Coordinates of C-alpha atoms in Angstrom, one line a residue:
X28 CA -0.1 -0.1 0.1
X29 CA 1.5 3.5 -0.7
X30 CA 2.3 5.7 2.1
X31 CA -0.7 8.4 2.9
X32 CA -3.3 6.3 1.5
X33 CA -6.6 5.9 3.1
X34 CA -6.6 1.8 2.9
X35 CA -7.7 1.7 -0.4
X36 CA -6.1 -1.4 -2.6
X37 CA -5.0 -1.0 -5.9
X38 CA -6.4 -4.1 -8.3
X39 CA -2.7 -5.3 -8.4
X40 CA -2.2 -5.1 -4.7
X41 CA -5.5 -6.9 -4.1
X42 CA -4.4 -9.6 -6.6
X43 CA -1.1 -10.5 -5.1
X44 CA -2.6 -10.6 -1.6
X45 CA -5.4 -13.1 -2.8
X46 CA -2.3 -15.5 -4.6
X47 CA -0.5 -15.3 -1.4
X48 CA -3.4 -16.4 0.6
X49 CA -3.7 -19.2 -1.9
X50 CA -0.4 -20.4 -1.9
X51 CA -0.5 -20.6 2.0
X52 CA -3.6 -22.5 1.9
X53 CA -2.1 -24.9 -0.8
X54 CA 1.3 -25.3 1.4
X55 CA -0.7 -25.8 4.5
X56 CA -2.7 -28.6 2.7
X57 CA 0.6 -30.4 1.0
X58 CA 1.9 -30.4 4.7
X59 CA -1.1 -31.8 6.0
X60 CA -0.9 -34.6 3.3
X61 CA 2.3 -35.4 3.8
X62 CA 2.0 -35.8 7.7
X63 CA -1.3 -37.8 7.1
X64 CA 1.1 -40.3 4.6
X65 CA 3.5 -40.4 7.1
X66 CA 1.4 -41.1 10.0
X67 CA -0.1 -43.7 7.9
X68 CA 3.6 -45.1 7.0
X69 CA 4.6 -44.6 10.6
X70 CA 2.0 -47.5 11.7
X71 CA 4.4 -49.9 10.1
X72 CA 2.4 -50.7 7.1
X73 CA 4.3 -51.9 3.9
X74 CA 3.4 -50.1 0.9
X75 CA 0.9 -51.8 -1.5
X76 CA 2.6 -53.3 -4.4
X77 CA 6.0 -54.0 -2.5
X78 CA 7.9 -56.9 -3.8
X79 CA 11.2 -58.4 -2.7
X80 CA 12.6 -61.0 -5.2
X81 CA 9.2 -61.4 -6.5
X82 CA 7.5 -62.3 -2.7
X83 CA 4.8 -59.9 -2.2
X84 CA 4.5 -58.1 1.1
X85 CA 2.3 -55.2 0.1
X86 CA -0.2 -54.3 2.8
X87 CA 1.0 -56.3 5.4
X88 CA 2.1 -55.2 8.9
X89 CA 5.9 -55.0 9.6
X90 CA 5.6 -58.4 11.4
X91 CA 3.8 -60.2 8.9
X92 CA 6.0 -58.9 6.3
X93 CA 9.0 -60.1 8.1
X94 CA 7.2 -63.6 8.8
X95 CA 6.6 -63.7 5.0
X96 CA 9.8 -63.1 3.8
X97 CA 11.6 -65.6 6.4
X98 CA 9.2 -68.0 5.4
X99 CA 9.5 -67.9 1.5
X100 CA 12.8 -66.5 1.0
X101 CA 15.3 -67.9 3.6
X102 CA 14.9 -71.7 1.9
X103 CA 16.1 -70.2 -1.2
X104 CA 19.6 -69.1 0.1
X105 CA 20.0 -73.0 0.6
X106 CA 19.9 -73.9 -2.7
X107 CA 23.3 -73.8 -4.5
X108 CA 24.6 -70.7 -6.9
X109 CA 26.0 -71.3 -10.1
X110 CA 28.5 -68.4 -11.1
X111 CA 30.1 -68.5 -14.4
X112 CA 32.7 -66.8 -16.3
X113 CA 33.8 -67.3 -19.9
X114 CA 32.6 -70.8 -20.0
X115 CA 33.9 -71.7 -16.4
X116 CA 31.6 -72.3 -13.8
X117 CA 31.7 -72.8 -10.2
X118 CA 29.0 -73.9 -7.6
X119 CA 28.5 -71.7 -4.4
X120 CA 26.7 -72.4 -1.0
X121 CA 25.6 -68.7 -0.3
X122 CA 25.3 -69.8 3.4
X123 CA 29.0 -71.0 3.5
X124 CA 29.7 -67.9 2.0
X125 CA 28.7 -66.1 4.7
X126 CA 25.3 -64.6 3.6
X127 CA 21.9 -64.6 5.5
X128 CA 18.9 -62.7 4.9
X129 CA 18.1 -59.8 7.6
X130 CA 14.3 -60.0 7.1
X131 CA 13.5 -57.4 9.7
X132 CA 16.2 -54.7 8.1
X133 CA 14.5 -55.9 4.5
X134 CA 11.1 -54.5 6.0
X135 CA 12.0 -51.4 7.5
X136 CA 13.5 -50.8 4.0
X137 CA 10.4 -51.3 2.4
X138 CA 8.6 -49.1 4.9
X139 CA 11.0 -45.9 4.6
X140 CA 10.3 -43.3 2.3
X141 CA 13.2 -44.1 0.1
X142 CA 13.1 -47.5 0.1
X143 CA 12.4 -47.7 -3.6
X144 CA 14.1 -44.6 -4.5
X145 CA 10.9 -42.9 -5.7
X146 CA 9.8 -40.6 -2.5
X147 CA 6.8 -39.3 -4.6
X148 CA 5.2 -42.8 -5.1
X149 CA 5.8 -43.5 -1.5
X150 CA 4.5 -40.6 -0.4
X151 CA 1.1 -41.6 -1.7
X152 CA 1.7 -45.4 0.0
X153 CA 2.9 -47.2 -3.4
X154 CA 5.6 -49.2 -3.0
X155 CA 8.1 -51.4 -5.6
X156 CA 10.4 -53.8 -5.9
X157 CA 12.9 -53.7 -2.9
X158 CA 16.3 -55.4 -2.9
X159 CA 17.0 -57.5 0.2
X160 CA 18.9 -56.6 3.0
X161 CA 21.9 -59.1 4.4
X162 CA 23.9 -59.9 7.1
X163 CA 27.5 -60.7 5.8
X164 CA 30.2 -62.8 7.7
X165 CA 33.2 -61.0 6.2
X166 CA 35.8 -63.6 7.0
X167 CA 33.6 -66.4 5.2
X168 CA 32.9 -64.3 2.3
X169 CA 36.6 -63.6 1.9
X170 CA 37.3 -67.2 2.1
X171 CA 34.6 -67.9 -0.4
X172 CA 35.6 -65.2 -3.0
X173 CA 39.1 -66.6 -2.7
X174 CA 38.1 -70.0 -3.6
X175 CA 35.7 -68.8 -6.3
X176 CA 38.6 -66.6 -7.9
X177 CA 41.0 -69.4 -8.0
X178 CA 38.6 -71.4 -10.1
X179 CA 37.3 -68.7 -12.6
X180 CA 40.7 -66.7 -12.9
X181 CA 42.5 -67.8 -15.9
X182 CA 46.7 -67.1 -16.3
X183 CA 46.8 -65.2 -13.2
X184 CA 49.9 -65.9 -11.2
X185 CA 50.6 -64.3 -7.9
X186 CA 54.0 -65.5 -7.3
X187 CA 55.4 -67.4 -4.5
X188 CA 57.9 -70.5 -3.7
X189 CA 57.8 -74.0 -4.9
X190 CA 59.6 -76.6 -2.7
X191 CA 61.0 -79.7 -4.0
X192 CA 63.3 -82.2 -2.0
X193 CA 66.0 -79.7 -0.5
X194 CA 65.8 -77.0 -3.1
X195 CA 63.3 -73.9 -3.5
X196 CA 62.6 -72.0 -6.7
X197 CA 60.6 -68.9 -7.8
X198 CA 57.2 -68.9 -9.3
X199 CA 57.1 -65.9 -11.2
X200 CA 54.4 -63.6 -11.3
X201 CA 51.8 -63.5 -14.6
X202 CA 49.1 -61.1 -15.2
X203 CA 45.8 -62.6 -16.6
X204 CA 42.0 -62.6 -16.7
X205 CA 39.8 -62.9 -13.8
X206 CA 37.1 -62.0 -11.4
X207 CA 37.5 -59.0 -8.9
X208 CA 36.2 -59.1 -5.1
X209 CA 34.0 -56.6 -5.7
X210 CA 32.3 -58.4 -9.1
X211 CA 31.9 -61.7 -7.0
X212 CA 30.4 -59.9 -3.8
X213 CA 27.9 -58.2 -6.3
X214 CA 27.0 -61.7 -8.0
X215 CA 26.3 -63.2 -4.8
X216 CA 24.3 -60.7 -3.5
X217 CA 22.2 -60.6 -6.7
X218 CA 21.8 -64.4 -6.6
X219 CA 21.6 -65.5 -3.0
X220 CA 17.4 -65.1 -2.8
X221 CA 16.7 -65.1 -6.6
X222 CA 14.9 -67.7 -8.4
X223 CA 17.5 -68.0 -11.0
X224 CA 20.3 -69.5 -9.4
X225 CA 22.9 -68.6 -12.0
X226 CA 24.9 -65.4 -12.6
X227 CA 27.5 -64.4 -15.2
X228 CA 30.5 -62.5 -14.3
X229 CA 32.7 -60.5 -16.6
X230 CA 36.2 -61.2 -16.6
X231 CA 38.4 -58.2 -15.9
X232 CA 42.5 -57.6 -16.4
X233 CA 43.9 -58.8 -13.1
X234 CA 47.3 -58.0 -12.2
X235 CA 49.4 -60.1 -10.2
X236 CA 49.6 -59.7 -6.5
X237 CA 53.4 -59.7 -6.3
X238 CA 56.0 -58.2 -8.6
X239 CA 59.1 -60.2 -9.6
X240 CA 61.5 -58.4 -7.6
X241 CA 58.9 -59.2 -4.5
X242 CA 59.4 -62.8 -5.2
X243 CA 63.2 -62.7 -6.1
X244 CA 63.6 -61.0 -2.4
X245 CA 61.4 -63.8 -0.7
X246 CA 63.4 -66.5 -2.6
X247 CA 66.9 -65.2 -1.5
X248 CA 65.6 -64.7 2.3
X249 CA 62.5 -66.6 3.3
X250 CA 63.0 -69.4 0.8
X251 CA 66.8 -70.0 1.4
X252 CA 65.8 -70.1 5.3
X253 CA 63.2 -72.7 4.7
X254 CA 65.6 -75.2 3.2
X255 CA 68.5 -74.5 5.1
X256 CA 68.3 -77.4 7.7
X257 CA 65.9 -79.4 9.6
X258 CA 63.6 -78.6 12.3
X259 CA 62.5 -80.4 15.4
X260 CA 59.0 -81.0 16.3
X261 CA 58.6 -81.0 19.9
X262 CA 55.4 -82.6 21.4
X263 CA 54.9 -82.2 25.2
X264 CA 52.3 -83.5 27.5
X265 CA 52.5 -82.0 30.9
X266 CA 52.3 -84.4 33.7
X267 CA 49.5 -85.0 36.6
X268 CA 49.4 -86.6 40.0
X269 CA 48.7 -89.6 38.7
X270 CA 50.9 -90.0 35.5
X271 CA 54.4 -88.5 34.3
X272 CA 54.3 -85.9 31.9
X273 CA 55.6 -86.7 28.1
X274 CA 58.3 -85.2 25.9
X275 CA 58.9 -86.4 22.5
X276 CA 61.2 -84.7 19.9
X277 CA 61.2 -85.7 16.3
X278 CA 63.8 -84.4 13.6
X279 CA 62.2 -83.5 10.4
X280 CA 64.6 -83.0 7.7
X281 CA 63.2 -80.6 4.9
X282 CA 63.4 -83.2 2.4
X283 CA 60.5 -84.9 4.2
X284 CA 58.5 -81.5 4.9
X285 CA 58.9 -80.4 1.3
X286 CA 55.8 -82.1 -0.4
X287 CA 53.8 -80.3 2.2
X288 CA 54.9 -76.9 1.9
X289 CA 53.9 -74.0 -0.5
X290 CA 53.3 -70.2 0.1
X291 CA 50.6 -67.7 0.5
X292 CA 50.3 -64.0 -0.3
X293 CA 49.1 -62.1 2.6
X294 CA 49.0 -58.4 2.5
X295 CA 51.4 -58.5 -0.5
X296 CA 54.1 -60.4 1.3
X297 CA 54.9 -63.9 0.8
X298 CA 54.2 -66.3 3.8
X299 CA 54.8 -69.9 4.6
X300 CA 51.8 -72.3 4.1
X301 CA 51.8 -75.9 5.3
X302 CA 49.1 -78.7 4.2
X303 CA 48.7 -79.5 7.9
X304 CA 46.2 -82.5 7.5
X305 CA 48.4 -84.3 5.1
X306 CA 51.6 -83.5 7.3
X307 CA 49.7 -84.9 10.4
X308 CA 48.7 -88.2 8.8
X309 CA 52.5 -88.7 7.4
X310 CA 53.5 -88.3 11.2
X311 CA 51.1 -91.0 12.6
X312 CA 53.9 -93.5 13.0
X313 CA 56.1 -90.6 14.8
X314 CA 53.5 -89.8 17.2
X315 CA 52.6 -93.4 18.0
X316 CA 52.2 -93.7 21.7
X317 CA 51.5 -90.2 22.0
X318 CA 47.9 -89.8 20.6
X319 CA 44.7 -91.6 21.6
X320 CA 41.6 -91.4 19.2
X321 CA 38.5 -90.5 20.7
X322 CA 36.0 -93.5 21.2
X323 CA 31.8 -93.1 20.7
X324 CA 29.9 -94.7 23.1
X325 CA 28.2 -97.7 21.6
X326 CA 26.3 -101.3 22.7
X327 CA 27.1 -104.6 23.2
X328 CA 24.7 -107.6 24.1
X329 CA 25.5 -109.1 27.5
X330 CA 23.2 -112.0 28.8
X331 CA 20.4 -111.2 26.3
X332 CA 20.5 -107.5 27.0
X333 CA 21.9 -104.2 25.6
X334 CA 24.5 -102.5 27.9
X335 CA 26.3 -99.3 27.0
X336 CA 30.1 -99.4 26.2
X337 CA 30.9 -95.7 27.3
X338 CA 32.6 -93.1 25.3
X339 CA 36.2 -91.8 25.8
X340 CA 37.7 -88.7 24.8
X341 CA 41.0 -88.5 23.1
X342 CA 44.2 -86.8 23.0
X343 CA 45.6 -85.7 19.7
X344 CA 47.7 -83.1 17.9
X345 CA 45.9 -80.4 16.9
X346 CA 46.6 -80.3 12.7
X347 CA 46.4 -76.4 12.6
X348 CA 48.5 -75.8 15.5
X349 CA 51.1 -78.4 13.9
X350 CA 51.0 -76.3 10.7
X351 CA 51.2 -73.1 12.2
X352 CA 53.9 -74.3 14.3
X353 CA 56.0 -76.1 11.6
X354 CA 55.7 -72.6 9.3
X355 CA 57.2 -70.5 12.1
X356 CA 59.9 -73.2 12.7
X357 CA 60.9 -73.1 9.1
X358 CA 60.8 -69.3 8.8
X359 CA 63.1 -69.0 11.5
X360 CA 67.0 -68.6 11.3
X361 CA 67.5 -69.1 15.1
X362 CA 64.9 -71.2 16.9
X363 CA 64.1 -74.0 14.5
X364 CA 61.6 -75.9 16.8
X365 CA 58.0 -76.3 16.5
X366 CA 56.3 -77.0 19.7
X367 CA 53.0 -78.3 19.9
X368 CA 51.1 -80.4 22.7
X369 CA 48.1 -82.5 22.8
X370 CA 44.5 -81.5 22.6
X371 CA 41.5 -83.3 23.9
X372 CA 39.3 -84.6 21.1
X373 CA 35.9 -85.3 22.6
X374 CA 33.9 -88.0 21.4
X375 CA 31.1 -87.3 19.0
X376 CA 28.5 -89.5 20.7
X377 CA 28.9 -89.8 24.4
X378 CA 27.6 -92.3 27.0
X379 CA 25.0 -89.5 28.1
X380 CA 23.8 -89.5 24.6
X381 CA 23.7 -93.2 24.4
X382 CA 21.5 -93.1 27.6
X383 CA 19.0 -91.0 26.1
X384 CA 18.3 -93.2 23.2
X385 CA 16.4 -96.0 25.4
X386 CA 18.1 -99.0 23.9
X387 CA 17.3 -101.5 26.8
X388 CA 15.5 -104.6 25.2
X389 CA 15.0 -106.6 22.4
X390 CA 12.3 -105.4 20.2
X391 CA 12.5 -108.2 17.3
X392 CA 14.8 -110.7 15.7
X393 CA 14.6 -113.2 12.6
X394 CA 16.6 -116.3 11.4
X395 CA 16.8 -117.0 7.8
X396 CA 18.4 -120.5 6.8
X397 CA 20.1 -120.9 3.4
X398 CA 21.5 -123.7 1.7
X399 CA 25.4 -123.8 2.4
X400 CA 27.5 -122.8 -0.5
X401 CA 31.1 -121.1 -0.1
X402 CA 29.8 -118.1 -2.1
X403 CA 26.9 -117.8 0.1
X404 CA 29.0 -118.1 3.1
X405 CA 31.2 -115.6 2.2
X406 CA 28.8 -113.0 0.9
X407 CA 26.1 -113.2 3.5
X408 CA 29.0 -112.9 5.9
X409 CA 30.5 -109.8 4.4
X410 CA 27.2 -108.0 4.5
X411 CA 26.2 -109.2 7.9
X412 CA 29.6 -108.0 9.4
X413 CA 28.9 -104.6 8.1
X414 CA 25.2 -104.5 9.2
X415 CA 26.5 -105.8 12.8
X416 CA 26.6 -103.0 15.3
X417 CA 24.6 -100.4 13.1
X418 CA 23.1 -97.5 15.6
X419 CA 20.0 -96.0 13.9
X420 CA 18.8 -92.8 16.0
X421 CA 15.3 -91.5 16.1
X422 CA 14.7 -90.4 12.3
X423 CA 17.6 -92.2 10.9
X424 CA 17.3 -94.2 7.4
X425 CA 18.8 -97.6 7.1
X426 CA 20.1 -98.4 3.6
X427 CA 21.6 -101.9 3.3
X428 CA 23.4 -100.8 0.0
X429 CA 25.1 -98.1 1.9
X430 CA 26.0 -100.2 4.6
X431 CA 27.1 -103.3 2.8
X432 CA 28.6 -101.3 0.1
X433 CA 29.5 -102.3 -3.5
X434 CA 29.5 -105.8 -4.1
X435 CA 33.2 -106.1 -5.6
X436 CA 36.4 -108.3 -4.5
X437 CA 37.9 -105.2 -3.2
X438 CA 35.0 -105.4 -0.4
X439 CA 35.1 -109.0 0.2
X440 CA 32.6 -110.1 -2.1
X441 CA 32.7 -113.3 -4.5
X442 CA 31.1 -114.5 -7.6
X443 CA 27.6 -116.5 -6.9
X444 CA 24.2 -116.8 -8.7
X445 CA 21.6 -113.8 -8.5
X446 CA 18.5 -113.4 -10.6
X447 CA 18.7 -111.4 -13.8
X448 CA 15.8 -110.9 -16.5
X449 CA 14.1 -114.0 -14.6
X450 CA 16.9 -116.6 -14.6
X451 CA 19.7 -117.4 -12.5
X452 CA 22.8 -116.0 -13.6
X453 CA 26.2 -115.8 -12.1
X454 CA 27.5 -112.4 -10.8
X455 CA 29.3 -110.8 -8.0
X456 CA 27.5 -110.6 -4.5
X457 CA 25.4 -113.5 -5.1
X458 CA 23.5 -114.7 -1.7
X459 CA 23.3 -110.8 -0.4
X460 CA 19.7 -110.9 -0.9
X461 CA 19.3 -113.5 2.2
X462 CA 20.9 -111.0 4.3
X463 CA 18.2 -108.0 2.8
X464 CA 15.5 -110.8 3.7
X465 CA 16.6 -111.4 7.2
X466 CA 17.0 -107.7 8.1
X467 CA 13.8 -106.8 6.7
X468 CA 11.8 -109.4 8.7
X469 CA 13.6 -107.9 11.6
X470 CA 12.9 -104.3 10.8
X471 CA 9.1 -105.3 9.9
X472 CA 8.3 -107.1 13.1
X473 CA 10.3 -104.1 14.9
X474 CA 7.6 -101.7 13.5
X475 CA 10.0 -99.6 11.7
X476 CA 8.8 -97.6 8.9
X477 CA 9.1 -99.2 5.2
X478 CA 10.8 -97.0 2.7
X479 CA 12.0 -99.2 0.1
X480 CA 11.8 -103.1 -0.2
X481 CA 11.2 -105.3 -3.2
X482 CA 10.6 -109.0 -3.4
X483 CA 12.7 -111.2 -5.9
X484 CA 11.1 -111.3 -9.4
X485 CA 10.4 -115.0 -8.9
X486 CA 9.4 -117.1 -5.6
X487 CA 12.3 -119.0 -3.9
X488 CA 10.5 -121.4 -1.6
X489 CA 13.0 -121.0 1.5
X490 CA 11.7 -117.4 1.7
X491 CA 8.2 -116.5 3.4
X492 CA 6.3 -115.4 0.4
X493 CA 5.7 -111.6 0.6
X494 CA 8.1 -110.8 3.5
X495 CA 11.3 -111.3 1.5
X496 CA 13.6 -108.7 -0.1
X497 CA 16.1 -108.6 -2.6
X498 CA 18.9 -105.7 -3.7
X499 CA 21.0 -105.0 -6.4
X500 CA 23.8 -102.1 -6.6
X501 CA 22.5 -99.3 -8.0
X502 CA 19.0 -100.5 -9.0
X503 CA 17.4 -102.0 -5.8
X504 CA 18.1 -101.2 -2.1
X505 CA 16.3 -102.2 1.3
X506 CA 15.4 -98.7 3.1
X507 CA 13.5 -98.3 6.3
X508 CA 13.3 -95.5 8.7
X509 CA 13.5 -95.7 12.2
X510 CA 10.5 -93.8 13.1
X511 CA 10.3 -94.3 16.7
X512 CA 11.6 -92.0 19.5
X513 CA 14.1 -94.3 20.7
X514 CA 17.2 -95.6 19.2
X515 CA 17.6 -99.2 17.5
X516 CA 20.4 -101.1 17.6
X517 CA 21.2 -104.0 15.1
X518 CA 23.1 -107.1 15.7
X519 CA 23.4 -109.8 12.9
X520 CA 25.3 -113.1 13.0
X521 CA 26.3 -115.2 10.2
X522 CA 26.0 -119.1 10.7
X523 CA 27.3 -122.2 8.5
X524 CA 23.8 -122.1 7.1
X525 CA 21.7 -119.4 8.6
X526 CA 21.8 -115.5 9.5
X527 CA 20.3 -114.1 12.3
X528 CA 19.2 -110.3 12.6
X529 CA 18.2 -108.7 15.9
X530 CA 16.9 -105.5 16.5
X531 CA 17.4 -103.9 20.2
X532 CA 15.6 -100.8 21.5
X533 CA 12.4 -99.9 23.3
X534 CA 9.4 -102.2 22.3
X535 CA 6.5 -100.1 21.0
X536 CA 4.3 -102.6 19.3
X537 CA 3.4 -106.3 18.9
X538 CA 3.4 -106.8 15.4
X539 CA 1.6 -109.7 13.4
X540 CA 1.9 -110.7 9.8
X541 CA -1.4 -111.5 8.5
X542 CA -0.7 -113.5 5.0
X543 CA -3.5 -113.7 2.5
X544 CA -3.9 -116.5 -0.1
X545 CA -1.9 -116.9 -3.1
X546 CA -3.8 -115.5 -5.9
X547 CA -3.7 -114.9 -9.8
X548 CA -1.6 -118.0 -10.6
X549 CA 0.5 -118.0 -13.6
X550 CA 2.2 -121.2 -14.9
X551 CA 5.7 -121.4 -15.8
X552 CA 7.1 -122.5 -19.2
X553 CA 9.6 -125.2 -20.0
X554 CA 12.9 -124.3 -21.9
X555 CA 15.6 -126.2 -23.3
X556 CA 18.8 -124.0 -23.8
X557 CA 21.7 -125.0 -25.7
X558 CA 23.9 -121.9 -25.2
X559 CA 27.3 -122.4 -23.3
X560 CA 25.9 -120.1 -20.6
X561 CA 23.0 -122.1 -19.7
X562 CA 22.1 -122.5 -15.9
X563 CA 19.5 -125.0 -15.2
X564 CA 16.6 -124.1 -12.9
X565 CA 13.4 -125.4 -11.6
X566 CA 10.1 -124.0 -12.9
X567 CA 8.4 -121.7 -10.5
X568 CA 4.6 -120.6 -10.8
X569 CA 3.9 -117.2 -10.4
X570 CA 1.2 -115.6 -8.1
X571 CA -0.1 -112.5 -6.1
X572 CA 0.0 -112.3 -2.3
X573 CA -0.9 -109.6 0.1
X574 CA 0.8 -109.8 3.6
X575 CA -0.6 -107.3 6.0
X576 CA 1.4 -105.9 9.2
X577 CA -0.8 -105.5 12.0
X578 CA 0.1 -103.0 14.5
X579 CA -1.3 -103.8 18.3
X580 CA -1.0 -101.9 21.4
X581 CA -2.0 -103.4 25.0
X582 CA -3.6 -106.0 22.9
X583 CA -5.5 -103.8 20.9
X584 CA -5.0 -103.4 17.0
X585 CA -4.2 -99.9 16.0
X586 CA -3.2 -99.9 12.5
X587 CA -2.9 -102.2 9.5
X588 CA -0.4 -101.9 6.6
X589 CA -1.3 -104.2 3.6
X590 CA 1.9 -105.2 1.4
X591 CA 1.3 -106.7 -2.1
X592 CA 3.8 -108.7 -3.9
X593 CA 3.6 -109.9 -7.3
X594 CA 5.8 -113.0 -8.3
X595 CA 6.6 -113.6 -11.9
X596 CA 6.6 -117.5 -13.3
X597 CA 9.9 -118.5 -13.5
X598 CA 11.0 -121.1 -16.5
X599 CA 11.9 -124.5 -16.2
X600 CA 15.1 -124.7 -17.8
X601 CA 17.0 -127.9 -19.0
X602 CA 20.4 -127.4 -20.5
X603 CA 21.6 -129.3 -23.5
X604 CA 24.9 -129.3 -25.3
X605 CA 24.5 -128.1 -28.9
X606 CA 25.0 -131.0 -31.3
X607 CA 28.8 -130.8 -32.7
X608 CA 28.5 -129.3 -36.4
X609 CA 29.8 -131.8 -38.7
X610 CA 33.4 -130.9 -40.3
X611 CA 32.9 -129.9 -44.0
X612 CA 34.2 -132.4 -46.7
X613 CA 37.8 -131.2 -47.7
X614 CA 37.8 -130.4 -51.3
X615 CA 40.7 -130.0 -53.9
X616 CA 41.8 -126.7 -54.6
X617 CA 43.0 -125.3 -57.9
X618 CA 46.4 -124.2 -58.2
X619 CA 46.3 -120.2 -58.3
X620 CA 47.2 -118.8 -61.7
X621 CA 50.5 -117.2 -62.0
X622 CA 50.4 -113.9 -63.3
X623 CA 53.3 -113.1 -65.8
X624 CA 55.6 -110.4 -64.6
X625 CA 55.2 -107.3 -66.5
X626 CA 57.9 -106.3 -68.9
X627 CA 59.1 -102.9 -69.2
X628 CA 58.0 -101.3 -72.5
X629 CA 59.3 -98.9 -74.9

């Protein structure tokens, strides 16, 4: 307003005042809207349309969203990732690489204004795709990156020292192509929770960690020190009130150590590296009498009852401590002594663990007779020896093939008769099915859960029909699960013409086998075989039978499990030698026509 006026406004001034009023009202409205949206967001609800690696969490509360992500995304990280680079690939376990989903932080990111990078859409409660947030174990990630780089890199040699006998040589550094730590980390983070478990990494030019000069300096200093002479390995065990201490010194010449030596680049410096696990195996004779392996608790049968053989902790030289001590001794000009002690090696399965299993009584036993034959005696014996003293903890699955091993001469098996394509043929491991049958009978009457069990293709009279089992390496197995809350201890004994399998634990049910009639009979054929590999066999008719496993508890039936078996007919085979083919009548052969020797022309 102009000075000295009487309060009258010009049209321009009045218009300006109205504009200012409108701007103030609009600003107040906008601020109010923002506060309303922020208040809604502050209540913790995830904006609509929000997804994390394809999992929708829009409209859920923070607690609900966290639960959904944990349930749907966390299992993905357990699946292996395949990283590829220029045709090479490596499989990675994201969990072992140190990655884990941080579901709460991911949801917090989704509910923040900048979660998707689009503040405007967030102001109006709209979300979008959110990248997951991870917790990272950096040490595990670094180890994984080193392993991945080693498999994917090409031509990169960081440089180092190579030991052979009593000599050391330089490993010259070389540049090449490879993956950077940043690219590997980015690939792991992008793939750890994705549906697509493959990721391509672009190779980069990679320079070696060391220069030729650094390697030469290490050769002249560290390398020459390492091969300068032997070291002493001193193993000491302090005494107690009940026993004297132990001190033993073993001299280790460099020639003996060199197969286990290498170098590693740490902070651009060469350091000694020792293959500790291989070295300690090599030193077992030197450490004889000092070490004592741990012994797990187990069971034995005494006077018809299972008793616990208690566990015992062991005393051993720790491999990693040994490796570090040897590396330090080799790197020293003066004190070339590797001093190590014994560490306690606890039993993996203790006496207390055994007590909790409830292995207190016989729950089933079955004896399967067989006609004596040397191959049966040997093969059944090998299988029984491996099955004997098997301990099944609750939930464990018994696999006869896994326990009895492949039927090879190296595993103690010999050639015998097996059924192939409905006929008896010679092959390794004949007779092991007798062991399978005895074991399945014992498992059947112990009430254990059947997983895989198959009868022979045709019926063999010494077996109870519908309650026998056969195995074949790579195709047929006998499997059952210990579905009880207690342990099951399995014993197996082979006699001259029988094998007995017994199961010990805590009895749950009384089991009965209700065998139905043989139905759907099929006659066998009669065959005369003149082949050189013929094996005679008696004919057996085929039939179908249902055996029902009846579970009783305190005399009351609680469950029935029908098992149906169909046997094929087996041909009656008679072997006959083929009639000899008459020799052809000799004929007079004409003398070959002699071609004239060509003469030169011209």
